[in-house]
Every structure is written in C-alpha cells, then in structure tokens.
CSV table of N, CA, C and O in Angstrom, one decimal:
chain,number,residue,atom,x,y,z
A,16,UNK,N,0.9,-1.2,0.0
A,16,UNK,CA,0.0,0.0,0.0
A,16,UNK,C,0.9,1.2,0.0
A,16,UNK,O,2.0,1.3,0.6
A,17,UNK,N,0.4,2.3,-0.7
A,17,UNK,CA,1.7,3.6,-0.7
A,17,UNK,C,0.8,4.8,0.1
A,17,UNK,O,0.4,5.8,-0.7
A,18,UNK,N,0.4,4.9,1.2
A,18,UNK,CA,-0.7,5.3,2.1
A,18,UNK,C,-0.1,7.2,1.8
A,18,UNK,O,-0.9,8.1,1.8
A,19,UNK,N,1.5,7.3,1.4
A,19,UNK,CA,1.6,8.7,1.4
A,19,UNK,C,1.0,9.4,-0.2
A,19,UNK,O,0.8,10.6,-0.3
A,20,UNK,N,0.9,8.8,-1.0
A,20,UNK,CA,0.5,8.8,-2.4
A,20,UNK,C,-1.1,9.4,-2.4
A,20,UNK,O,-2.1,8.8,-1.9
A,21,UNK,N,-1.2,10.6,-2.9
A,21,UNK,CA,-2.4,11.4,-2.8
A,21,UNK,C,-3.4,11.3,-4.0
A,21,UNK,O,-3.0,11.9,-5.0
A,22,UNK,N,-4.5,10.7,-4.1
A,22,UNK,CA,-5.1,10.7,-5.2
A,22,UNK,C,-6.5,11.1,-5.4
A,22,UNK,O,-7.2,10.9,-4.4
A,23,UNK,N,-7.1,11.5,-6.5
A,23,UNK,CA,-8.5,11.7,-6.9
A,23,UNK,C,-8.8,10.8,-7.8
A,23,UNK,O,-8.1,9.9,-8.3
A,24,UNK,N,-10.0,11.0,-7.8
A,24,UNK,CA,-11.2,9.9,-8.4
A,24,UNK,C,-12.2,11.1,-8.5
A,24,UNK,O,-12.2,12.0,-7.8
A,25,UNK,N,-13.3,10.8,-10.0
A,25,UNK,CA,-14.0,11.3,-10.2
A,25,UNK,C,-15.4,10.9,-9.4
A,25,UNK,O,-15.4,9.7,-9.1
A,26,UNK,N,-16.9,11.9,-8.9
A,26,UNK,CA,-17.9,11.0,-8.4
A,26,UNK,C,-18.5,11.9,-10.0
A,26,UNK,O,-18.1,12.9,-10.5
A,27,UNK,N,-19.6,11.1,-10.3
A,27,UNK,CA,-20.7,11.0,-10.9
A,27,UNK,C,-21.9,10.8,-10.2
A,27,UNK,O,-22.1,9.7,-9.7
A,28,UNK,N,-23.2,12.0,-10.1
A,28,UNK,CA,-24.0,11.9,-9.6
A,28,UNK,C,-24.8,11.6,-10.9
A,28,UNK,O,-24.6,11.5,-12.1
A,29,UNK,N,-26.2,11.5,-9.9
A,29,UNK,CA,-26.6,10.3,-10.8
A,29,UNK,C,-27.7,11.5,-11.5
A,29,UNK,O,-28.1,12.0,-10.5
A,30,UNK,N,-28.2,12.1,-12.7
A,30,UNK,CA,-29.1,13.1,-12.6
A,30,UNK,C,-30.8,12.5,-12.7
A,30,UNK,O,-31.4,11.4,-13.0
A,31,UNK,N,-31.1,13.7,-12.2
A,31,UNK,CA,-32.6,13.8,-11.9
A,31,UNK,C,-33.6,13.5,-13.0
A,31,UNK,O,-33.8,14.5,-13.7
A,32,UNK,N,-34.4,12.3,-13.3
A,32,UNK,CA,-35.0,12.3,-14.4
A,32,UNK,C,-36.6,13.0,-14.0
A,32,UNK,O,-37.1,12.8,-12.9
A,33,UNK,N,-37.1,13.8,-15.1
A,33,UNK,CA,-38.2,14.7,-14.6
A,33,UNK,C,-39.3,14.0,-15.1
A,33,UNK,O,-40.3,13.9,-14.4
A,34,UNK,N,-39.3,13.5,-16.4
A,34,UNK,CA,-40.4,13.6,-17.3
A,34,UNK,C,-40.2,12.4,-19.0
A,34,UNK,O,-39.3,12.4,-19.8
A,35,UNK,N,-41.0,11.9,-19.1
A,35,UNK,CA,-40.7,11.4,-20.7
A,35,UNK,C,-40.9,12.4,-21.5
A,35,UNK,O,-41.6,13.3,-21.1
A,36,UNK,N,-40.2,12.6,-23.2
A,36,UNK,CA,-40.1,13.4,-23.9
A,36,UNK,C,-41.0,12.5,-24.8
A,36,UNK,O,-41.3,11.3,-24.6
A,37,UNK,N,-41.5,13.6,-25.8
A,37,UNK,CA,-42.4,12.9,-26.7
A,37,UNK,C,-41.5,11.6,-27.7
A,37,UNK,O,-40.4,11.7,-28.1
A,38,UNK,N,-42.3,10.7,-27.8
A,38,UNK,CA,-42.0,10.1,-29.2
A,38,UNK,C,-41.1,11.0,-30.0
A,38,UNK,O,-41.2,12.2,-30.0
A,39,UNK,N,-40.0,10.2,-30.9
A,39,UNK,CA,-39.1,11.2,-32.1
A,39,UNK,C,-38.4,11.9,-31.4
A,39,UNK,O,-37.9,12.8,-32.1
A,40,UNK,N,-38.3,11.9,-30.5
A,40,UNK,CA,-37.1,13.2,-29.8
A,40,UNK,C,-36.0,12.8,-29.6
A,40,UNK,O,-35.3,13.2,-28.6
A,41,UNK,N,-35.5,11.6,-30.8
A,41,UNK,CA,-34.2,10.9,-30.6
A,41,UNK,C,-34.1,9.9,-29.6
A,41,UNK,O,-35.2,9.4,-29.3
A,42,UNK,N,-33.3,9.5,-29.2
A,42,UNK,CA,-33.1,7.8,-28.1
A,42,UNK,C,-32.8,8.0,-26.5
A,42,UNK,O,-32.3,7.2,-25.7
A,43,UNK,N,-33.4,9.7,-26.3
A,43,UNK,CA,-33.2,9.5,-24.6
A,43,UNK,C,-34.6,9.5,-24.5
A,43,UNK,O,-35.4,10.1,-25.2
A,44,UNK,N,-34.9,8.6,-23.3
A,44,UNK,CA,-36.1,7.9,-22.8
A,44,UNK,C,-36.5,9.5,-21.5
A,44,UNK,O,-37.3,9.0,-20.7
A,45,UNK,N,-36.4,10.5,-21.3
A,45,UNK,CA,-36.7,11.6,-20.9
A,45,UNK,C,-36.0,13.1,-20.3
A,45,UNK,O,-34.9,13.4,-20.7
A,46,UNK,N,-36.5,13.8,-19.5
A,46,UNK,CA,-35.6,15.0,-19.6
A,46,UNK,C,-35.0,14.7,-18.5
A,46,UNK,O,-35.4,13.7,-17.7
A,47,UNK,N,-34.1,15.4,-18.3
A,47,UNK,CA,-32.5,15.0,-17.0
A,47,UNK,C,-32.4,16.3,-16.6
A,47,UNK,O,-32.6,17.3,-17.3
A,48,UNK,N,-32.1,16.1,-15.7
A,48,UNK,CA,-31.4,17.5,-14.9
A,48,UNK,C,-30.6,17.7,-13.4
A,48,UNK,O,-30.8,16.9,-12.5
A,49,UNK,N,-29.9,18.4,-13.3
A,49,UNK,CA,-29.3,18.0,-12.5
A,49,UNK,C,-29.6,17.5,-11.1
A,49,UNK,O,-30.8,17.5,-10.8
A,50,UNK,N,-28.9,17.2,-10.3
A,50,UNK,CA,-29.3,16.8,-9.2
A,50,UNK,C,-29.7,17.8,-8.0
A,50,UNK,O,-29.3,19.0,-7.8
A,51,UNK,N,-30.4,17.0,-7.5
A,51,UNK,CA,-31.4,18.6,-6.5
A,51,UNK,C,-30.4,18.9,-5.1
A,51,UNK,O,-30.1,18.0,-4.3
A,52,UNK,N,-30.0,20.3,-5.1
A,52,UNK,CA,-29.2,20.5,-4.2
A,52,UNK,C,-28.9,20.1,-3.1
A,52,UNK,O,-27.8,20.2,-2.6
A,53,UNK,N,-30.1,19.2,-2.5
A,53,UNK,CA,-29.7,18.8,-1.2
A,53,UNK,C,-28.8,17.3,-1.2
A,53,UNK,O,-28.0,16.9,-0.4
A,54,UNK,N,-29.5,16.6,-2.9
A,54,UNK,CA,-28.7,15.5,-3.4
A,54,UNK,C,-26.7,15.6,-3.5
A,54,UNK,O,-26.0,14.6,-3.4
A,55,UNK,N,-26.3,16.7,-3.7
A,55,UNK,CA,-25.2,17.7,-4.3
A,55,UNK,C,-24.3,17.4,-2.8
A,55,UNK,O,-23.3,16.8,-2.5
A,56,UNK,N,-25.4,18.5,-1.9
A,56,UNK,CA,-24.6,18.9,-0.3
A,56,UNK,C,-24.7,17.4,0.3
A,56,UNK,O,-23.6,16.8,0.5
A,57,UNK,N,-25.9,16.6,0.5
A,57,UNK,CA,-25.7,15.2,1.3
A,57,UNK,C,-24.6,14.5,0.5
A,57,UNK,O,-23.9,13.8,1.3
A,58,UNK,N,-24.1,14.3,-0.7
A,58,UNK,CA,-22.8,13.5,-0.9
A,58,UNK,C,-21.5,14.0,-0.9
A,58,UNK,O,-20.4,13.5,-0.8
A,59,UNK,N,-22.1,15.6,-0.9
A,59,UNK,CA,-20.1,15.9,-0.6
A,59,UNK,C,-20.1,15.8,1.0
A,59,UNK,O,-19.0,15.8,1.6
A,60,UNK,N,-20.9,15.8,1.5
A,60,UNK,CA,-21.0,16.5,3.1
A,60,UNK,C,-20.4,14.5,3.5
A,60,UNK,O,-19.9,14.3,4.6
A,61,UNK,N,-20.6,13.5,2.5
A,61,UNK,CA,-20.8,12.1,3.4
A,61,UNK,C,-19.0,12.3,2.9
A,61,UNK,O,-18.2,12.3,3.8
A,62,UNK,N,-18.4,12.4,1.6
A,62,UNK,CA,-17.1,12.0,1.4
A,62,UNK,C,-16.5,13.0,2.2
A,62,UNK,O,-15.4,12.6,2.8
A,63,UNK,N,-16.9,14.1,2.4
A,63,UNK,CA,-16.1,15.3,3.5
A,63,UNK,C,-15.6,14.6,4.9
A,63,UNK,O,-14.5,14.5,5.5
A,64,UNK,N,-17.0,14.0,5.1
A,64,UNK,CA,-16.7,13.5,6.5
A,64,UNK,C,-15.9,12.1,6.2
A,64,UNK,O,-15.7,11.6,7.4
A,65,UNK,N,-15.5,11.4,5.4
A,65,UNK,CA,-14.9,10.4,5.4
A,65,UNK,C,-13.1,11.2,5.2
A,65,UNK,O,-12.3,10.7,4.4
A,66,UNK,N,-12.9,12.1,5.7
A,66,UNK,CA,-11.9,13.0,5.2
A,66,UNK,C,-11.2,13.4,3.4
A,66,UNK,O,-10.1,13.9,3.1
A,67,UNK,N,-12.0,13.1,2.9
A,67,UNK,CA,-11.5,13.4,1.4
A,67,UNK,C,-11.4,15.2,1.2
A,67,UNK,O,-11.8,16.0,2.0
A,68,UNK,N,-10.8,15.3,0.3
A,68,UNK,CA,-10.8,17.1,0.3
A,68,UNK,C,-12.1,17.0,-1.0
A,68,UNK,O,-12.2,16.1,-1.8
A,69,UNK,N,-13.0,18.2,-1.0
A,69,UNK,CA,-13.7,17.8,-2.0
A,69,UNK,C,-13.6,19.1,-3.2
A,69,UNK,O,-13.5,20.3,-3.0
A,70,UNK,N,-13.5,18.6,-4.3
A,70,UNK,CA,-13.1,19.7,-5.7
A,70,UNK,C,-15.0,20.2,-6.0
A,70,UNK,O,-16.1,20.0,-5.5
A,71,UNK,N,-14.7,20.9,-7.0
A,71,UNK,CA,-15.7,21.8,-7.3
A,71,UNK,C,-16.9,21.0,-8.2
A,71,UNK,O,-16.6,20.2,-9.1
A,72,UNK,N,-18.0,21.4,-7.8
A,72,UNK,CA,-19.1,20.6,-8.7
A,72,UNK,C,-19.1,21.5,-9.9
A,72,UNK,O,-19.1,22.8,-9.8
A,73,UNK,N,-19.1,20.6,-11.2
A,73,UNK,CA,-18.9,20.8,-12.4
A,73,UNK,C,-20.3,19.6,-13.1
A,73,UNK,O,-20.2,18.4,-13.3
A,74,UNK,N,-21.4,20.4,-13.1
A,74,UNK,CA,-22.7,19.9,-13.8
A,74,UNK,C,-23.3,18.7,-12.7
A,74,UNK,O,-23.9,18.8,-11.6
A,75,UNK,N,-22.8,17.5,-13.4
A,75,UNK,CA,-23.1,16.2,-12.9
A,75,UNK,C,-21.7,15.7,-11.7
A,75,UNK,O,-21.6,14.7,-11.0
A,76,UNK,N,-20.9,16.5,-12.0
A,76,UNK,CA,-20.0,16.1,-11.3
A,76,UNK,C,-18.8,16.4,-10.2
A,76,UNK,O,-18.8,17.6,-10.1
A,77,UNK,N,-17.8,15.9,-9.3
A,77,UNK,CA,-16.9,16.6,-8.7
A,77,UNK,C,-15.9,15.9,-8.2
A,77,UNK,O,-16.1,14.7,-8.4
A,78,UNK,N,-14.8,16.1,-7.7
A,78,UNK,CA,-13.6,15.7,-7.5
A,78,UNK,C,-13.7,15.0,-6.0
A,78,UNK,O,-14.5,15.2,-5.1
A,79,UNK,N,-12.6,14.2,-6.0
A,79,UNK,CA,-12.2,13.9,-4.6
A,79,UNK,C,-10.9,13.0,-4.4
A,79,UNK,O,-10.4,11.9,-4.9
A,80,UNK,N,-10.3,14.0,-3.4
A,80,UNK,CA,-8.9,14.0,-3.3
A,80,UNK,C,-8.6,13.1,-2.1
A,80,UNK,O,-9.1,13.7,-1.2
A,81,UNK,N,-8.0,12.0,-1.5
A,81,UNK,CA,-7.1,11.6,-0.5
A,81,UNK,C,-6.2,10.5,-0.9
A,81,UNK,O,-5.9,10.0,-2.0
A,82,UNK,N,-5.8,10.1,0.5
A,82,UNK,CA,-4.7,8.6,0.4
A,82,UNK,C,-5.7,7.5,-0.1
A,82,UNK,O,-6.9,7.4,-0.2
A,83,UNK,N,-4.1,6.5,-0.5
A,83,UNK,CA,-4.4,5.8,-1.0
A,83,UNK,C,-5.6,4.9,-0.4
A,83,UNK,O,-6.6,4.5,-1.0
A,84,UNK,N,-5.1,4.7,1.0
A,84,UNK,CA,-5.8,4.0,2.0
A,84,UNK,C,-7.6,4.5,2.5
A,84,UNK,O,-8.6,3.9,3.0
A,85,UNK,N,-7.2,5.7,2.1
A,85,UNK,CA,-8.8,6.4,2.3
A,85,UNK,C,-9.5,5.6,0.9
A,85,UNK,O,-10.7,5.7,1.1
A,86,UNK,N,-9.4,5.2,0.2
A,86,UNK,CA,-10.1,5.0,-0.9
A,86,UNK,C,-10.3,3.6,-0.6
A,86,UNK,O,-11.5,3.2,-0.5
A,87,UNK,N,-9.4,2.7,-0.3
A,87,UNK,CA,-9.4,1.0,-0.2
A,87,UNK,C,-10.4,0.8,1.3
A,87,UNK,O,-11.2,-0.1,1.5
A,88,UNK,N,-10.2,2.1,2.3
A,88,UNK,CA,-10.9,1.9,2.9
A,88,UNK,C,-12.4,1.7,3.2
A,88,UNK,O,-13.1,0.9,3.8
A,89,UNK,N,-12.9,2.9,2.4
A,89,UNK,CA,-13.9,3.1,2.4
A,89,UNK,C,-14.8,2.6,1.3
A,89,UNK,O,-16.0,2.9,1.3
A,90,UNK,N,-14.3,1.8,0.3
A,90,UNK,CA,-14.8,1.1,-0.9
A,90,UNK,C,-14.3,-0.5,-1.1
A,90,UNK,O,-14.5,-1.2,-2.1
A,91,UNK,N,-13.8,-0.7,-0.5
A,91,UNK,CA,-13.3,-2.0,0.8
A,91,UNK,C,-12.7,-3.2,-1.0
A,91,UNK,O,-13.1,-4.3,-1.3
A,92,UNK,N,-11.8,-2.3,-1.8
A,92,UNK,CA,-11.2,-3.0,-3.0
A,92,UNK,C,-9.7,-1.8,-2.5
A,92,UNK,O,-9.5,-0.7,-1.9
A,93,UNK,N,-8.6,-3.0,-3.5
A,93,UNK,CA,-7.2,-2.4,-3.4
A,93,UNK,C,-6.9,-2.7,-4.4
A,93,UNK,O,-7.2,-3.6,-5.2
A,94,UNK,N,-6.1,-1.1,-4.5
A,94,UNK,CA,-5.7,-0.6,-5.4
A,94,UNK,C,-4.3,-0.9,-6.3
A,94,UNK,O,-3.2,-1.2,-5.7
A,95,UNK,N,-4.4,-0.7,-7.4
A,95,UNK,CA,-3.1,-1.1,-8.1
A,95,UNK,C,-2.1,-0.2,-8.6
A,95,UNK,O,-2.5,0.2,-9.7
A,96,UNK,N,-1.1,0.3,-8.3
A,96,UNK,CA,0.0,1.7,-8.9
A,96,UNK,C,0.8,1.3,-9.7
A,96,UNK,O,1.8,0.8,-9.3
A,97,UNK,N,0.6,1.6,-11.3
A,97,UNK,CA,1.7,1.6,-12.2
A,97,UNK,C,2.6,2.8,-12.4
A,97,UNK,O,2.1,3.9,-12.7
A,98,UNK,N,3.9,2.7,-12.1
A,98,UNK,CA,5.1,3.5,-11.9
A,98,UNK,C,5.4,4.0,-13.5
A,98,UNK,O,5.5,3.5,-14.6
A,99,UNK,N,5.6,4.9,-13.1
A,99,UNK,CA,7.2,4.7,-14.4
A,99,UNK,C,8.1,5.9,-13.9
A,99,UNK,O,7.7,7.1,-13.9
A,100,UNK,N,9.4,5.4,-13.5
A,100,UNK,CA,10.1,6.4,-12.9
A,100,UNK,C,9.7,6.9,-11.3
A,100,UNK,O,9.5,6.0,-10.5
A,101,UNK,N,9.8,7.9,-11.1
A,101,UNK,CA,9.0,8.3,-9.7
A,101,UNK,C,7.4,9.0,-10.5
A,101,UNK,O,6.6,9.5,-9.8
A,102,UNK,N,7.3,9.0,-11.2
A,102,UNK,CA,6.3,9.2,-11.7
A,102,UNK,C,5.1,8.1,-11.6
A,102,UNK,O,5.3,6.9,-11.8
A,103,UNK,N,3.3,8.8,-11.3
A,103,UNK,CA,2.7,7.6,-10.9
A,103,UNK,C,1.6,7.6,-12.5
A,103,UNK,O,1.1,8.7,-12.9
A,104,UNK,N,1.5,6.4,-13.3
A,104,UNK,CA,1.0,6.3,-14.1
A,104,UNK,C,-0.5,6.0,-14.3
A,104,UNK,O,-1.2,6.4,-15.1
A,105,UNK,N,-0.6,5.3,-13.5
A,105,UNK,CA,-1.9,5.3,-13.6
A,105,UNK,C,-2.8,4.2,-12.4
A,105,UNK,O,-2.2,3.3,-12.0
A,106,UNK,N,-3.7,4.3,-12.0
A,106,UNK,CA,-4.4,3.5,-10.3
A,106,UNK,C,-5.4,2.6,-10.9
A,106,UNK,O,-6.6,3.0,-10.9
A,107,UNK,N,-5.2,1.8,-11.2
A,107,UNK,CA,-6.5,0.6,-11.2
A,107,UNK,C,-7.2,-0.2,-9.7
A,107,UNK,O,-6.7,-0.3,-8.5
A,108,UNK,N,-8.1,-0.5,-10.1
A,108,UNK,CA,-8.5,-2.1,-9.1
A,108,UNK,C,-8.2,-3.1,-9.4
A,108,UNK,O,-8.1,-3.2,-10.6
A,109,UNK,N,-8.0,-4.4,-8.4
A,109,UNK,CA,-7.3,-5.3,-8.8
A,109,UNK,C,-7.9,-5.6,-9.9
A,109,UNK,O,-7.1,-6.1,-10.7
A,110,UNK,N,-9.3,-5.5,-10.3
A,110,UNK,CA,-9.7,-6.7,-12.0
A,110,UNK,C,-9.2,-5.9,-12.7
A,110,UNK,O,-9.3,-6.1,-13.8
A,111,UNK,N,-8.5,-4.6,-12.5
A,111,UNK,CA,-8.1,-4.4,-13.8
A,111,UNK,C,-9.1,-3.0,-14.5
A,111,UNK,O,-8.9,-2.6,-15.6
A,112,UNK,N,-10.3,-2.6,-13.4
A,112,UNK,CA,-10.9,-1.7,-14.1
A,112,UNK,C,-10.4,-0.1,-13.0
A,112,UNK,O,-9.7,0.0,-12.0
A,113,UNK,N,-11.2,1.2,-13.7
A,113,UNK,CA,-10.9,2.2,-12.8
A,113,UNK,C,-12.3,2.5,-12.3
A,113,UNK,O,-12.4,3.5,-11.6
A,114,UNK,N,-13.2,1.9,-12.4
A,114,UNK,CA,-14.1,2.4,-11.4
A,114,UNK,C,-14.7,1.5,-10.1
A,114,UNK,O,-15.0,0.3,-10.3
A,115,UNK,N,-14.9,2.0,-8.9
A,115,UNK,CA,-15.2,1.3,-7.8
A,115,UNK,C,-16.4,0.7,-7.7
A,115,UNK,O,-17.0,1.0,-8.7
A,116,UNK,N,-16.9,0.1,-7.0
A,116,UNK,CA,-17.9,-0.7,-6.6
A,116,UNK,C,-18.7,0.1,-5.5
A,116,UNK,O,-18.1,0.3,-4.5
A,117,UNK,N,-20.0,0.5,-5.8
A,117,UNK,CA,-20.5,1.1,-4.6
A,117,UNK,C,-21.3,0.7,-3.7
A,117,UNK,O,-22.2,1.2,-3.1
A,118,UNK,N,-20.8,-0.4,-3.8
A,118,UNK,CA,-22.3,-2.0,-2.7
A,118,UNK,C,-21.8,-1.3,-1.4
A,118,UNK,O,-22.9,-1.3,-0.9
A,119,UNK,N,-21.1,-0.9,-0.8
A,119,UNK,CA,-20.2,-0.5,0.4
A,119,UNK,C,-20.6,0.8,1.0
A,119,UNK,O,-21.1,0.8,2.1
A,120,UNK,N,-20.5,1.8,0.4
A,120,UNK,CA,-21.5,2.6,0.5
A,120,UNK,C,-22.8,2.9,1.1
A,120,UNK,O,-23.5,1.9,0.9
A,121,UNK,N,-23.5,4.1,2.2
A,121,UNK,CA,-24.6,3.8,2.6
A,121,UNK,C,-25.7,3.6,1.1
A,121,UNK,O,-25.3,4.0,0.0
A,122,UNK,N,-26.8,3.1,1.3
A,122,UNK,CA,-27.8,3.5,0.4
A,122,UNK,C,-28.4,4.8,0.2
A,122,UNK,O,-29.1,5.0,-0.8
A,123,UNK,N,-28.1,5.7,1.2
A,123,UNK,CA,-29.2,7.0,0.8
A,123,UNK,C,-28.1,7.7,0.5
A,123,UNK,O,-28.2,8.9,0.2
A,124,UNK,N,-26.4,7.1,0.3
A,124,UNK,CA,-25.6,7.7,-1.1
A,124,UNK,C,-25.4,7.5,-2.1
A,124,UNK,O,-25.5,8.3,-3.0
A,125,UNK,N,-25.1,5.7,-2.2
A,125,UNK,CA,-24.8,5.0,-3.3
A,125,UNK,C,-26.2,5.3,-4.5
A,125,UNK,O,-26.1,5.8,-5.6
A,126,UNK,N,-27.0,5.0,-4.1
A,126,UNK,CA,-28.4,5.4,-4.9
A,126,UNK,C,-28.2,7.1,-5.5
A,126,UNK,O,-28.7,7.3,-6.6
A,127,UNK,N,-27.8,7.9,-5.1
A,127,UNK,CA,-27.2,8.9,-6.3
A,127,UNK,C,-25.7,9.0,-7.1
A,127,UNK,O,-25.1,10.0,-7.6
A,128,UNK,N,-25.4,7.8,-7.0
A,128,UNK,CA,-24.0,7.8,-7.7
A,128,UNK,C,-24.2,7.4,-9.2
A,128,UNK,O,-25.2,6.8,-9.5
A,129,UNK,N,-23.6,7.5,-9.7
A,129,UNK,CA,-23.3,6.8,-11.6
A,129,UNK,C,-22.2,6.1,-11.3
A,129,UNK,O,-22.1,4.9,-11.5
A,130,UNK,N,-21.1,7.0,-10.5
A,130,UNK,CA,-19.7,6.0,-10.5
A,130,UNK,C,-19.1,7.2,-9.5
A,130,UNK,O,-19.3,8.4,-9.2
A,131,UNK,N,-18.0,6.0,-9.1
A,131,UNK,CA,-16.9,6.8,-8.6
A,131,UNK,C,-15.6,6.1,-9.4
A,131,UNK,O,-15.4,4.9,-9.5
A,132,UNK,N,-15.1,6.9,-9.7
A,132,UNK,CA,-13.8,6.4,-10.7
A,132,UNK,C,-12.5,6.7,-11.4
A,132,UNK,O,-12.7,7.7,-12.1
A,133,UNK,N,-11.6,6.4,-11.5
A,133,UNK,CA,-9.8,7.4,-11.6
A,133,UNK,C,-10.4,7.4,-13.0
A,133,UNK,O,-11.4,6.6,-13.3
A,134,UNK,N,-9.8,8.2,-13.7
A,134,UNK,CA,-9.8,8.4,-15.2
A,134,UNK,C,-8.6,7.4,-15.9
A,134,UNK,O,-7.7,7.1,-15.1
A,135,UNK,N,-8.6,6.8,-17.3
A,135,UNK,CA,-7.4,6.8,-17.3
A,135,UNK,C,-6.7,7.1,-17.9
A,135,UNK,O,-7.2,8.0,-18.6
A,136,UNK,N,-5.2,6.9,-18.2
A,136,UNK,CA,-4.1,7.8,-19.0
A,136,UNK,C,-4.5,8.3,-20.1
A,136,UNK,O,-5.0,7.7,-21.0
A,137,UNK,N,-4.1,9.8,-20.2
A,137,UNK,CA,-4.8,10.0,-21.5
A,137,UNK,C,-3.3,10.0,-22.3
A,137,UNK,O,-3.4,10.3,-23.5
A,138,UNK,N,-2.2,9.7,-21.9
A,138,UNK,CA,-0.9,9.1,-22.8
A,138,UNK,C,-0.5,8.1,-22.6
A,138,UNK,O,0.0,7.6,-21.6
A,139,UNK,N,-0.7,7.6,-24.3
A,139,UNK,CA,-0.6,6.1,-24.9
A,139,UNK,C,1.1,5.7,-24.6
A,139,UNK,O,2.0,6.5,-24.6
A,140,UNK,N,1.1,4.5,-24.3
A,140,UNK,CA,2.4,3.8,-23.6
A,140,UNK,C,3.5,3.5,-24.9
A,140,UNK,O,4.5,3.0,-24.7
C-alpha cells in the first residue's frame, strides 16, 4: 500500500429524471437535470466526512482528493499503482478496471451515484 501517495477519483452523480419526452425526440427515454441541491450537499457533506478534500461541482459532477488507504478503505477494494520512474501512471483495481464498486457505500448515497472512478491515461504507452 503507498498510504503517502495522494489521489483523486472522479464522483458521478446520478441526474434527476423529470419527465418522458415525446416520441421522435431521438433515443433518450426523458428530460435530466441536475441533481437537487440537497442531493449535491448530502454526498459531498458524506465523502467530507470520510476525510477526502472535495473539488468543485462541475454539472453532474466533482472531484475527490485523499490517500491511497482512504479509498481501499472506504470502498473495501485495493488498489493497483503503475510506476514509471518516480512518476505515478496510472491507479487501477485489482480486475483491472478504474471504477469502484459502490455495494459498500450507505444506500441514501450510493443510490445517487453513476460511479466513482480514476480516469485513465490520456498518454498512450
């Protein structure tokens, strides 16, 4: 585990569906919108208190910053660090994917999530 190694992960909230759109209105099944403020404050307010630092909500979404160990802890999967140099390349889970599992999670959070998830390299090896 590299517990001093500081990392973010993207959250994805889940948005608000209002309404079906007519027939012909192309292949989304109705209108979306964002999530209702209180949805926004109760999930940064639950990762705050698990000590993460929290980044700026950007539409559907927002940042979250800690150790390595804050993440395995709290989403109860370990994580994988590809090096190159002292440089950190990129954080998987062990299968192999970047996004977490949110069975772990209370339900009156996990139920507004899409994902929690590292991005990954946007430079090809």
């Amino acid at each position: 585990m590299n517990d001093d190694i500081t990392l973010s992960a993207l959250v994805v909230l889940r948005p608000h569906r209002l309404a079906s759109e007519p027939r012909g209105f192309g292949e989304r099944a109705g209108v979306y919108h964002l999530p209702a403020r209180e949805t926004v404050e109760a999930t940064i307010e639950f990762f705050a208190r698990k000590g993460f630092t929290i980044g700026d909500v950007v539409g559907t979404s927002f940042w979250i910053k800690g150790q390595a160990h804050q993440f395995e802890s709290l989403f109860g999967q370990t994580l994988e660090m590809q090096r190159r140099g002292n440089r950190l390349e990129s954080v998987r889970l062990q299968d192999g994917s970047t996004e977490f599992n949110l069975t772990l999670l209370p339900e009156e959070i996990a139920r507004h999530l899409l994902a929690v998830t590292f991005t990954e390299p946007l430079i090809s090896q």
